[in-house]
Amino acid sequence: MYRFIMVEDEEEHAKHLMDFCERLRDEKGVELSLEWEKNPVNFIEKYRGNADLIFLDIAMPMMNGMDASRCLRDLDPN
């Protein structure tokens, strides 16, 4: 099973991405879990290096997606 996490502050965009991932699961038979986090700072604090794929919004309050990705590399170089 794949673990996907999306970090997206706008609900409409998060729903669109969730729909896409659910379609992938249903049409291709890919087993996956999908988690949604609105706040990039909370996500970084909770992350334990256990995701297969992370979707990061670029423009978010508090921390943008590029800065969040740099923090992720420090936490999990893989």
XYZ file of C-alpha atoms in Angstrom:
78
model
C 0.000 0.000 0.000
C 1.205 3.467 -0.869
C 0.884 6.352 1.545
C 0.179 9.727 -0.080
C 0.129 12.990 1.846
C -1.006 16.300 0.468
C -0.252 19.615 2.094
C -2.775 22.075 0.694
C -4.409 25.029 2.399
C -7.329 25.422 -0.015
C -10.140 22.905 0.318
C -11.215 23.111 -3.334
C -7.716 22.216 -4.550
C -7.385 19.457 -1.970
C -10.680 17.927 -3.086
C -9.562 17.989 -6.722
C -6.346 16.140 -5.863
C -8.210 13.664 -3.642
C -10.585 12.916 -6.509
C -7.636 12.264 -8.821
C -5.983 9.893 -6.324
C -9.254 8.059 -5.707
C -9.676 7.645 -9.458
C -6.146 6.215 -9.674
C -7.016 3.787 -6.903
C -10.320 2.726 -8.462
C -9.306 2.566 -12.142
C -5.815 1.103 -11.747
C -6.315 -0.915 -8.586
C -3.557 0.931 -6.732
C -3.786 0.455 -2.985
C -3.213 3.771 -1.294
C -4.040 5.848 1.711
C -4.383 9.578 1.319
C -3.950 12.123 4.089
C -4.578 15.844 3.917
C -2.852 18.477 6.022
C -3.801 22.155 5.686
C -0.909 23.626 7.641
C 2.653 23.024 6.381
C 4.217 23.778 9.769
C 2.025 21.164 11.487
C 2.860 18.691 8.742
C 6.626 19.165 9.163
C 6.359 18.817 12.945
C 4.406 15.531 12.647
C 6.234 13.971 9.687
C 8.196 10.818 10.476
C 9.552 9.825 7.054
C 6.762 7.393 6.316
C 5.204 8.667 3.074
C 5.643 7.345 -0.439
C 4.479 10.533 -2.149
C 3.973 14.061 -0.819
C 2.112 16.760 -2.706
C 3.101 20.247 -1.522
C 1.243 23.389 -2.466
C 3.701 26.154 -3.302
C 1.762 29.194 -2.062
C 0.645 28.673 1.534
C 0.588 30.873 4.612
C 3.256 30.452 7.305
C 5.578 28.363 5.110
C 5.562 27.915 1.353
C 5.926 24.549 -0.326
C 9.528 25.143 -1.369
C 10.612 25.848 2.205
C 8.603 22.850 3.403
C 10.393 20.628 0.881
C 13.769 21.821 2.180
C 12.703 20.947 5.728
C 11.576 17.527 4.521
C 14.993 16.876 2.965
C 16.599 17.639 6.322
C 14.221 15.214 8.079
C 14.310 12.492 5.434
C 17.019 12.578 2.761
C 15.392 9.601 0.998
